[in-house]
Amino acid sequence: MKAWKTLMLALAAAAVMTAAPVPAQAPGTQFIGILGYRVGPYGPNGAAFFTGFIDYLNLVNERDGGINGVKLSWEECETEYNNTKGLECYERVKTRVASGPTAIHPMSTGITYSLLDKAPADRIPLITLGYGRTDAVDGRVFPWVFPLLSNYWSCATGIVKFIAEKEGGESALKGKKIVLLYHDSPYGKEPQPILEAEAKKHGFELKLVPVPHPGNEQQSQWLQIRQYRPDWVILWGWGVMNATALKTAQKVGFPREKMVGNWWSGSEIDTEAAGSDASRGYYAASLNLAGKDFPVVKDIEKLVYGKGKGGDRKLIGTVLWNRGVAAAMITVEAVRTAQGKYGKKPLTGEQVRWGIENLDIDQRQLDKLGFGAMIPTLKVSCTDHEGSGLVRFQQWDGKQWVPASDWMSGDRSLVRKMVEESAAQYAKEKGIKPACMKG
Amino acid sequence: MFYREAGQFKASYAEDQALFPIRQDRIGFIALLVIAFAVVPGIASDYWLTAILIPFLIISLAALGLNILTGYAGQLSLGSAAFMAVGAFAAYNIELRLPWMPALASFALGGLAAALIGIAFGLPSLRIKGFYLAVATLAAQFFIPWLLTKVGWFSNYSPSGVITTQPVQIMGFVFDSPARKYLLVLAIAVVLALAAKNLVRSGIGRAWMAVRDMDVAAEVIGIPIVRTKLLAFAVSSFYCGVAGALYAFAYLGSVDPDGFNLDLSFRILFMIIIGGMGSILGSFLGAAFITLLPIFLDILLTEGALAFNLNLEAGVTSMAQLVVFGALIIFFLIVEPHGLARLWQIAKEKLRLWPFPY
Amino acid sequence: MGFFFEVLIGGLLAGVMYSLVALGFVLIYKASGVFNFAQGAMVFFAALTFVGLREHYALGFWWAFAIALATMIALGVLTERIVLRPLVNQPQITLFMATIGLAFFIEGVAQLMWGAKVYPLDIGLKDEPIAALLQELDMVISRFDLTAALVAGVLVTVLAVFFQVTRVGRALRAVADDHQAALSVGIPLKTIWAIVWSVAGFVALVAGLMWGARNGVQFALTFVALKALPVLILGGFDSVLGAIVGGLIIGAAEKLAEVYLGPVLGGGIEGWFAYVAALLFLLVRPEGLFGEKHIDRV
């Protein structure tokens, strides 16, 4: 026993001493630092997204030999969806190579907030694809943050528009009752101001029903909803809360055809966990289409999985996996755009930032890359760090997600107005002079 | 040979009561301080400072606070993170509403606010004991973040409930770089740790330990049990509150109430159990263990898999890390149920005799 | 008024689900004085093993159930052998910490074995309102919840009979009363502990199946332990009956509070209400509803 104790003491000391960051990645590559998560309550969601992300990076290396000859390298650090771990991971991948981690996808609203001040100081762009701080759309105040494709407010107004279409026009919204069932956290609170503005504008009644974390028990919320008898329920959840919401809706007999989720509430993980029966008919907004019928997915299956470099095959074509692929493609294209200006070599975060801000992916480019209709076209500028603002609705048919609308935009002018107000207030608080960044 | 106290005589009460009665300890402590203050900021990278040392020191303070309550006064609490949240939000609001207030004063006031809340949630301890009390402190753990989220005033009506802290400024000097923040946190941690060390050997500390060992007996011999227990809650929450303020101001920069969740409370509890209940040093050792071990395991397993060319499915290392972490905790408890601080003591005993055991 | 009863009944039925988890805690606390934090992880592990066996090996319901049960028993025995036995006579807090370590270990192993995926679990029960009640009284009572209540009832009866009638049950009660006295009359303490942990594993499996059928089998199952804690305080750590009654009270109180108080206070109060309610109750009765009264002697 004594020997054990001594050994343990030595081990403890060794553990403390040697926890040092390890040396750099292969030189001459474009290094991408990935803050991922694959364990814990949100692990399944993270696993799908980051598998897709890495699969695409593998594809670029395998098929094209990198971006214009510059190979990609990457490292994934497990954050467990936890802010402090996320910060540690950020610091770790940040210093891994001299040029920095290209661009960070935090994939968590909480981690995004923690990095909001740090990343600009380190000159590393943050890409927050459909999450994070909404008013970061204003690139004059948030030059380093890119809520690309679409943000929560575009999503919320898009959902209102979708509901209006289903009800037969915007005038039909008057007097309707809509419930926002949301995760009681910063994430769940993001859409509230704009939905309240929409309610005032269109004359519908909005009722906010919070669900405390983690949301695995929603009896009382749904009984309240049942008593209120709303026309529609907007679901703003994440993780187990989504499945439980669908399940409890079934339990109290609320029709799922009258439920619309945002894009974090609409993946196979949610509907399958709830059981295909409980979920049939449920709508969800999406940043991207699900499915395998895209040339890029075929390429990944052939060139990445065919060579045994892929992840879990079952994830291919799911909503979040496709989103991960799209996120990686956008990152890669940003680097390609920046290479046009700075040359074909590994680029720094600052150079990639320019690339993201000048990103312009039109339909021809999408087709060329094999994405087709998976995501909308994207054109980013200094004042518009969103680049698209389009959403598309999908419906769960009991087996898979099928498109239920075309790409559509919500109330662009309202979103823009509120974004500018909110960003201006942030600039005032922080003493930032709104201006576009040069070069 | 090096650690031998033979020949060190205590000729006065002052010497006998010194914080570090043994010369080698004194030298060691001063050397540690010199290294921490002068050497580390020079050689440590930003990664070490921001991702490891600063959070380690802050969380040590919180562990110290919990150790005062649980290790010394015997009141189990699972609400440490909630008291940290109180400290963070109080300090934020003080800075926001009274911008002239120096940061140190805000932190102290944040700590005091936490102490007040701590007393309020300590009241049940007068009647409830053991695990019942632990679960009752969970009420604080769930109620306080909820309140901070619901009442917009606390976060200055930020729509998402996230607060972004003001720059840390003392007399016009801004603590902005990692090294400066590190030094600030280190200074506060050292001062508070020494204060705690003094406190636990005073009459108050002895009263705490009497209550811990058997509160009925303590009452019988005339220790005012109400005051003693509530004081333990107050002091403990003060430490947690200061730690929370530092967590927000010197570490994260922007926090939301959800950041101070049950997970954090549990981690702080692990630290004092692994480090050693009723030990100041143990709080720091435990904090080091719980903060560093996962990072170490992560790097070890990731690199190990690379080195041995194991083509592990992504995510396997993360899960393996959990397994090893859990197993190590159990292993440590079995090998030394009294924590790392006890191991250190044993090591010292051995060193006293080394190299001639008999 | 109809709505009030609907909430009340819904709450009572939800409370039964909490009781199912709380039972596991009670069993272990009663027999070994350990506050087993790993109960949530055990629920997760049990359900995941069951579902994993069904998905990957296409086993029938009862085969999967039997194998999952065997796994849980093995886990219980191993826990006794490896974790608890070396820690005999250590303070409660150390044992508590050991079970936290165990929780990490089990969570990691479970995900290593079956992957960090979400599995749907269909045990052939539809979670839909009973049509007759809906039409006649306009009340929503779920068939699933009623079945869960039935399962919990059967489980408690079986456990009660087991404790009262069987030889092992009597030994268990003796151990719960006084370890040393039990040892001195020749009751094999270690065997008893292994049995208790196995029974707790069985309860975890049942709870895991019920909760998993509700929300899908995923990591979030470990959180159901949090729902069981206020039930435990209210009912008393060492009372099987307390776990049931406590569950019913907490379930009903929590739902009624969320529905009637929630809108006034800003909603989402369910997270803490149960704890505050239990806390207030404890101020009146510090040992919980049915907990054993503890007399301090100097």
Coordinates of C-alpha atoms in Angstrom, one line a residue, chain A residues 9-430:
Chain A
L9 CA 2.0 10.9 -5.6
A10 CA 4.5 10.7 -8.4
L11 CA 1.8 10.2 -10.9
A12 CA -0.2 13.1 -9.6
A13 CA 2.9 15.3 -9.9
A14 CA 3.6 14.0 -13.4
A15 CA 0.0 14.7 -14.4
V16 CA 0.3 18.2 -13.2
M17 CA 3.6 18.8 -14.8
T18 CA 3.2 17.4 -18.3
A19 CA -0.2 18.8 -19.2
A20 CA 1.5 21.0 -21.8
P21 CA 0.2 21.8 -25.3
V22 CA 1.8 19.5 -27.9
P23 CA 3.8 20.8 -30.8
A24 CA 2.7 22.1 -34.1
Q25 CA 0.9 20.4 -37.0
A26 CA 2.5 19.5 -40.3
P27 CA 4.0 22.7 -41.8
G28 CA 2.7 24.2 -45.0
T29 CA -0.9 23.2 -44.4
Q30 CA -3.9 25.3 -43.7
F31 CA -4.7 24.4 -40.1
I32 CA -8.3 24.4 -38.9
G33 CA -9.0 24.3 -35.2
I34 CA -12.2 22.6 -34.4
L35 CA -14.1 23.0 -31.1
G36 CA -16.3 20.0 -31.2
Y37 CA -18.3 17.9 -28.9
R38 CA -19.3 14.3 -29.1
V39 CA -20.1 13.4 -25.5
G40 CA -22.6 14.6 -23.1
P41 CA -26.2 15.6 -23.5
Y42 CA -25.6 17.4 -26.9
G43 CA -23.0 14.8 -28.0
P44 CA -25.3 13.2 -30.7
N45 CA -25.9 16.6 -32.3
G46 CA -22.3 17.5 -32.2
A47 CA -21.2 14.2 -33.5
A48 CA -23.4 14.6 -36.6
F49 CA -22.2 18.1 -37.3
F50 CA -18.5 17.6 -36.8
T51 CA -18.4 14.3 -38.6
G52 CA -19.8 16.1 -41.7
F53 CA -17.4 19.0 -41.2
I54 CA -14.4 16.7 -41.1
D55 CA -15.7 14.5 -43.9
Y56 CA -15.7 17.5 -46.2
L57 CA -12.2 18.6 -45.2
N58 CA -11.1 15.0 -45.9
L59 CA -12.8 15.2 -49.3
V60 CA -11.0 18.5 -50.2
N61 CA -7.7 16.8 -49.4
E62 CA -8.5 13.5 -51.2
R63 CA -10.2 14.9 -54.3
D64 CA -8.6 18.2 -54.9
G65 CA -5.3 17.8 -53.0
G66 CA -6.2 20.7 -50.7
I67 CA -7.2 24.2 -51.6
N68 CA -5.2 25.2 -54.7
G69 CA -2.6 22.8 -53.6
V70 CA -2.5 23.9 -49.9
K71 CA -3.5 20.8 -47.9
L72 CA -5.8 21.1 -45.0
S73 CA -4.9 19.9 -41.5
W74 CA -7.1 20.0 -38.4
E75 CA -7.5 19.2 -34.8
E76 CA -10.6 18.6 -32.9
C77 CA -10.8 19.5 -29.3
E78 CA -13.7 18.2 -27.1
T79 CA -15.7 21.0 -25.5
E80 CA -18.6 18.9 -24.1
Y81 CA -20.7 22.0 -25.0
N82 CA -19.2 23.6 -21.9
N83 CA -18.1 27.2 -21.9
T84 CA -15.0 26.8 -19.8
K85 CA -13.8 23.7 -21.7
G86 CA -14.6 25.6 -24.9
L87 CA -12.3 28.4 -23.8
E88 CA -9.5 26.0 -23.0
C89 CA -9.9 24.3 -26.4
Y90 CA -9.9 27.7 -28.1
E91 CA -6.6 28.6 -26.4
R92 CA -5.2 25.3 -27.3
V93 CA -6.0 25.3 -31.0
K94 CA -5.2 29.0 -31.2
T95 CA -1.5 28.4 -30.6
R96 CA -1.1 25.2 -32.4
V97 CA 0.3 26.8 -35.5
A98 CA 1.7 30.2 -36.0
S99 CA -0.9 31.2 -38.6
G100 CA -3.7 30.4 -36.2
P101 CA -6.7 28.2 -36.4
T102 CA -8.2 29.7 -39.7
A103 CA -11.7 30.3 -38.3
I104 CA -13.6 29.0 -35.3
H105 CA -17.0 27.4 -35.4
P106 CA -18.0 27.3 -31.7
M107 CA -21.3 25.5 -32.4
S108 CA -22.7 26.7 -29.1
T109 CA -24.3 30.1 -28.3
G110 CA -22.6 30.0 -24.8
I111 CA -19.1 29.5 -26.2
T112 CA -19.7 32.1 -28.9
Y113 CA -20.5 34.7 -26.2
S114 CA -17.3 33.7 -24.3
L115 CA -15.2 34.2 -27.4
L116 CA -16.8 37.4 -28.6
D117 CA -14.2 39.6 -27.0
K118 CA -11.3 37.2 -27.3
A119 CA -11.3 36.2 -30.9
P120 CA -11.1 39.8 -32.3
A121 CA -8.2 40.5 -29.9
D122 CA -6.5 37.4 -31.3
R123 CA -7.5 38.2 -34.8
I124 CA -9.4 35.0 -35.4
P125 CA -12.7 35.1 -37.2
L126 CA -15.7 33.4 -35.6
I127 CA -18.2 31.7 -37.9
T128 CA -21.5 31.2 -36.1
L129 CA -23.6 29.4 -38.7
G130 CA -27.2 30.0 -37.6
Y131 CA -26.6 30.7 -33.9
G132 CA -24.8 33.0 -31.6
R133 CA -25.3 36.7 -31.3
T134 CA -27.8 37.9 -33.9
D135 CA -26.8 41.5 -34.1
A136 CA -23.3 40.4 -35.2
V137 CA -24.8 40.6 -38.7
D138 CA -23.6 44.2 -38.6
G139 CA -20.0 43.8 -39.6
R140 CA -19.2 47.4 -38.8
V141 CA -19.6 46.6 -35.1
F142 CA -18.6 42.9 -35.1
P143 CA -15.9 42.7 -37.8
W144 CA -14.7 39.3 -36.6
V145 CA -18.0 37.5 -36.2
F146 CA -20.0 35.9 -39.0
P147 CA -23.5 34.6 -38.3
L148 CA -23.5 33.2 -41.9
L149 CA -26.4 31.9 -43.9
S150 CA -29.1 33.0 -41.5
N151 CA -29.6 34.1 -38.0
Y152 CA -32.2 33.6 -35.3
W153 CA -34.2 36.7 -36.1
S154 CA -34.3 35.8 -39.8
C155 CA -35.4 32.4 -38.7
A156 CA -38.1 33.7 -36.4
T157 CA -39.6 36.1 -38.9
G158 CA -39.3 33.3 -41.5
I159 CA -41.4 31.1 -39.3
V160 CA -44.0 33.8 -38.9
K161 CA -44.1 34.1 -42.6
F162 CA -44.4 30.4 -43.1
I163 CA -47.3 30.3 -40.6
A164 CA -48.9 33.2 -42.4
E165 CA -48.7 31.2 -45.7
K166 CA -50.2 28.2 -44.1
E167 CA -53.0 30.3 -42.7
G168 CA -53.6 32.0 -46.0
G169 CA -51.8 35.3 -46.1
E170 CA -50.4 37.8 -43.6
S171 CA -53.8 39.3 -42.9
A172 CA -55.0 35.9 -41.6
L173 CA -52.5 36.2 -38.7
K174 CA -54.6 38.8 -37.0
G175 CA -56.1 37.4 -33.8
K176 CA -54.2 34.2 -34.1
K177 CA -52.6 32.7 -31.0
I178 CA -49.0 31.6 -31.2
V179 CA -46.9 30.0 -28.5
L180 CA -43.1 30.2 -28.3
L181 CA -41.9 27.2 -26.4
Y182 CA -38.3 28.0 -25.6
H183 CA -35.3 26.7 -23.8
D184 CA -34.9 29.0 -20.8
S185 CA -31.3 30.1 -21.6
P186 CA -29.7 32.9 -23.7
Y187 CA -30.3 30.7 -26.8
G188 CA -34.0 30.5 -26.1
K189 CA -34.3 34.2 -25.4
E190 CA -32.7 35.4 -28.6
P191 CA -35.9 35.3 -30.8
Q192 CA -38.2 37.0 -28.2
P193 CA -37.7 40.7 -29.1
I194 CA -38.4 40.2 -32.8
L195 CA -41.3 37.9 -32.3
E196 CA -42.9 40.5 -30.0
A197 CA -42.3 43.1 -32.7
E198 CA -43.9 40.7 -35.2
A199 CA -46.9 40.1 -32.9
K200 CA -47.5 43.8 -32.7
K201 CA -47.1 44.3 -36.4
H202 CA -49.4 41.5 -37.5
G203 CA -51.8 41.6 -34.6
F204 CA -51.3 38.0 -33.3
E205 CA -51.1 37.0 -29.7
L206 CA -47.7 35.7 -28.5
K207 CA -47.4 33.6 -25.4
L208 CA -43.9 32.8 -24.1
V209 CA -43.6 29.4 -22.4
P210 CA -40.2 28.7 -21.0
V211 CA -38.9 25.2 -20.4
P212 CA -36.2 24.9 -17.7
H213 CA -33.0 23.0 -18.6
P214 CA -32.7 20.2 -19.7
G215 CA -36.4 20.0 -20.6
N216 CA -36.9 16.3 -20.2
E217 CA -40.3 16.9 -18.5
Q218 CA -42.8 19.2 -20.1
Q219 CA -46.1 18.1 -18.8
S220 CA -47.1 21.4 -17.2
Q221 CA -45.9 23.5 -20.2
W222 CA -48.1 21.5 -22.5
L223 CA -51.1 21.5 -20.3
Q224 CA -50.8 25.3 -20.2
I225 CA -50.6 25.2 -24.0
R226 CA -53.6 23.0 -24.2
Q227 CA -55.6 25.3 -22.0
Y228 CA -54.5 28.3 -24.1
R229 CA -55.5 26.6 -27.3
P230 CA -53.0 28.3 -29.6
D231 CA -53.1 28.0 -33.4
W232 CA -49.4 27.4 -33.7
V233 CA -46.5 26.4 -31.4
I234 CA -43.0 27.6 -32.3
L235 CA -40.4 25.2 -30.8
W236 CA -37.1 26.7 -29.8
G237 CA -35.3 23.8 -28.2
W238 CA -32.0 21.9 -28.3
G239 CA -31.2 18.3 -27.3
V240 CA -33.6 16.3 -25.3
M241 CA -36.0 19.1 -25.0
N242 CA -37.1 18.7 -28.7
A243 CA -38.0 15.1 -28.5
T244 CA -39.8 15.6 -25.2
A245 CA -41.8 18.5 -26.7
L246 CA -42.9 16.4 -29.6
K247 CA -43.8 13.5 -27.4
T248 CA -45.7 15.6 -24.9
A249 CA -47.5 17.3 -27.7
Q250 CA -48.7 13.9 -28.7
K251 CA -49.6 13.1 -25.2
V252 CA -51.9 16.2 -24.8
G253 CA -53.2 15.7 -28.3
F254 CA -51.8 18.8 -29.9
P255 CA -51.4 18.4 -33.7
R256 CA -47.8 18.2 -34.8
E257 CA -48.8 19.8 -38.1
K258 CA -49.2 23.0 -36.1
M259 CA -45.7 23.0 -34.7
V260 CA -42.8 24.7 -36.3
G261 CA -39.3 24.3 -35.0
N262 CA -36.2 26.4 -35.6
W263 CA -33.2 24.8 -37.3
W264 CA -31.8 23.4 -34.0
S265 CA -35.1 21.7 -33.3
G266 CA -35.4 19.9 -36.6
S267 CA -33.0 17.0 -37.0
E268 CA -33.4 13.3 -37.3
I269 CA -32.0 13.1 -33.7
D270 CA -35.1 14.9 -32.4
T271 CA -37.8 13.2 -34.4
E272 CA -36.4 9.7 -34.1
A273 CA -35.9 10.0 -30.4
A274 CA -39.5 11.1 -30.1
G275 CA -40.6 8.2 -32.3
S276 CA -41.6 8.6 -35.9
D277 CA -45.2 8.5 -34.9
A278 CA -45.1 11.4 -32.4
S279 CA -43.2 13.5 -34.9
R280 CA -45.1 12.9 -38.1
G281 CA -46.2 16.2 -39.7
Y282 CA -43.9 18.4 -37.6
Y283 CA -42.3 21.3 -39.5
A284 CA -38.9 22.8 -38.9
A285 CA -37.0 25.6 -40.4
S286 CA -33.6 24.7 -41.9
L287 CA -30.5 26.2 -43.1
N288 CA -29.8 23.3 -45.4
L289 CA -31.7 20.4 -46.9
A290 CA -31.3 16.9 -45.7
G291 CA -30.7 13.9 -47.9
K292 CA -28.0 12.2 -49.9
D293 CA -29.0 13.3 -53.4
F294 CA -26.2 15.8 -53.8
P295 CA -23.1 15.2 -55.9
V296 CA -20.9 16.3 -53.0
V297 CA -22.4 13.6 -50.7
K298 CA -21.8 11.0 -53.4
D299 CA -18.2 12.2 -53.6
I300 CA -17.7 11.9 -49.9
E301 CA -19.2 8.4 -49.8
K302 CA -16.9 7.3 -52.6
L303 CA -13.6 9.2 -51.8
V304 CA -13.7 9.5 -48.1
Y305 CA -15.8 6.6 -46.8
G306 CA -14.6 4.4 -49.6
K307 CA -11.0 4.8 -48.3
G308 CA -12.1 4.2 -44.7
K309 CA -11.5 7.8 -43.6
G310 CA -15.0 8.7 -42.7
G311 CA -17.0 8.6 -39.6
D312 CA -20.3 6.9 -38.9
R313 CA -22.0 6.0 -42.2
K314 CA -25.4 6.3 -40.6
L315 CA -25.0 10.0 -40.3
I316 CA -24.5 10.7 -44.0
G317 CA -27.3 12.8 -45.4
T318 CA -28.9 13.8 -42.0
V319 CA -29.7 17.4 -41.4
L320 CA -26.9 18.1 -39.1
W321 CA -24.3 16.1 -41.0
N322 CA -25.2 18.0 -44.2
R323 CA -25.0 21.3 -42.2
G324 CA -21.5 20.3 -41.1
V325 CA -20.5 19.6 -44.7
A326 CA -21.9 23.0 -45.7
A327 CA -20.1 24.7 -42.8
A328 CA -16.8 23.2 -43.9
M329 CA -17.4 24.1 -47.5
I330 CA -18.0 27.7 -46.5
T331 CA -14.8 27.8 -44.5
V332 CA -12.9 26.2 -47.4
E333 CA -14.4 28.7 -49.9
A334 CA -13.5 31.6 -47.6
V335 CA -9.9 30.4 -47.6
R336 CA -10.0 30.0 -51.4
T337 CA -11.4 33.6 -51.8
A338 CA -8.7 34.9 -49.5
Q339 CA -6.0 33.0 -51.5
G340 CA -7.1 35.1 -54.5
K341 CA -5.8 38.1 -52.7
Y342 CA -3.0 36.8 -50.5
G343 CA -1.5 34.0 -52.5
K344 CA -1.7 30.2 -52.4
K345 CA -0.1 29.5 -49.0
P346 CA -1.4 28.9 -45.5
L347 CA -3.3 32.0 -44.5
T348 CA -3.7 33.7 -41.1
G349 CA -7.0 34.3 -39.4
E350 CA -6.8 37.9 -40.4
Q351 CA -6.5 37.0 -44.1
V352 CA -9.3 34.5 -43.9
R353 CA -11.5 37.1 -42.3
W354 CA -11.1 39.1 -45.5
G355 CA -12.0 36.0 -47.4
I356 CA -15.2 35.5 -45.4
E357 CA -16.2 39.1 -45.7
N358 CA -15.8 38.9 -49.5
L359 CA -17.4 35.5 -49.9
D360 CA -19.7 35.2 -52.9
I361 CA -21.0 31.8 -53.6
D362 CA -23.6 31.9 -56.4
Q363 CA -25.7 29.1 -57.7
R364 CA -23.2 28.3 -60.4
Q365 CA -20.5 27.9 -57.8
L366 CA -22.8 25.8 -55.7
D367 CA -23.5 23.5 -58.6
K368 CA -19.8 23.2 -59.4
L369 CA -19.1 22.3 -55.8
G370 CA -21.8 19.7 -55.9
F371 CA -24.1 21.3 -53.4
G372 CA -26.9 22.2 -55.8
A373 CA -29.9 23.2 -53.7
M374 CA -28.6 22.1 -50.4
I375 CA -27.9 25.6 -49.2
P376 CA -29.0 29.0 -50.5
T377 CA -26.5 31.3 -52.3
L378 CA -24.3 33.3 -50.1
K379 CA -23.0 36.8 -50.6
V380 CA -21.3 38.4 -47.6
S381 CA -20.3 42.1 -47.2
C382 CA -19.1 44.3 -44.4
T383 CA -22.6 45.5 -43.5
D384 CA -24.2 42.1 -44.0
H385 CA -22.3 39.3 -42.2
E386 CA -25.3 37.0 -42.8
G387 CA -25.0 36.8 -46.5
S388 CA -28.3 35.1 -47.2
G389 CA -31.0 35.3 -44.5
L390 CA -33.0 32.6 -46.3
V391 CA -34.7 29.7 -44.6
R392 CA -36.4 26.7 -46.0
F393 CA -39.0 24.6 -44.2
Q394 CA -38.9 20.8 -44.0
Q395 CA -41.5 18.4 -42.7
W396 CA -41.0 15.1 -41.1
D397 CA -43.0 12.5 -43.0
G398 CA -42.4 9.7 -40.5
K399 CA -39.2 8.5 -42.1
Q400 CA -37.3 11.5 -43.3
W401 CA -37.3 15.3 -43.7
V402 CA -38.9 16.5 -46.9
P403 CA -38.9 20.0 -48.2
A404 CA -42.1 21.9 -47.4
S405 CA -41.3 25.2 -48.9
D406 CA -38.9 27.1 -51.2
W407 CA -36.1 29.2 -49.9
M408 CA -37.8 32.2 -48.4
S409 CA -36.9 35.2 -46.4
G410 CA -38.6 36.6 -43.4
D411 CA -39.2 40.2 -42.7
R412 CA -35.8 41.5 -43.9
S413 CA -36.4 45.1 -43.2
L414 CA -37.6 44.5 -39.6
V415 CA -34.6 42.2 -39.0
R416 CA -32.2 44.8 -40.4
K417 CA -33.7 47.6 -38.4
M418 CA -33.5 45.7 -35.1
V419 CA -30.0 44.4 -35.9
E420 CA -28.7 47.9 -36.4
E421 CA -30.4 49.2 -33.3
S422 CA -29.0 46.4 -31.2
A423 CA -25.5 46.6 -32.7
A424 CA -25.4 50.3 -32.2
Q425 CA -26.3 49.9 -28.6
Y426 CA -23.5 47.3 -28.2
A427 CA -21.1 49.6 -29.9
K428 CA -22.0 52.4 -27.5
E429 CA -21.6 50.2 -24.5
K430 CA -18.2 48.9 -25.6

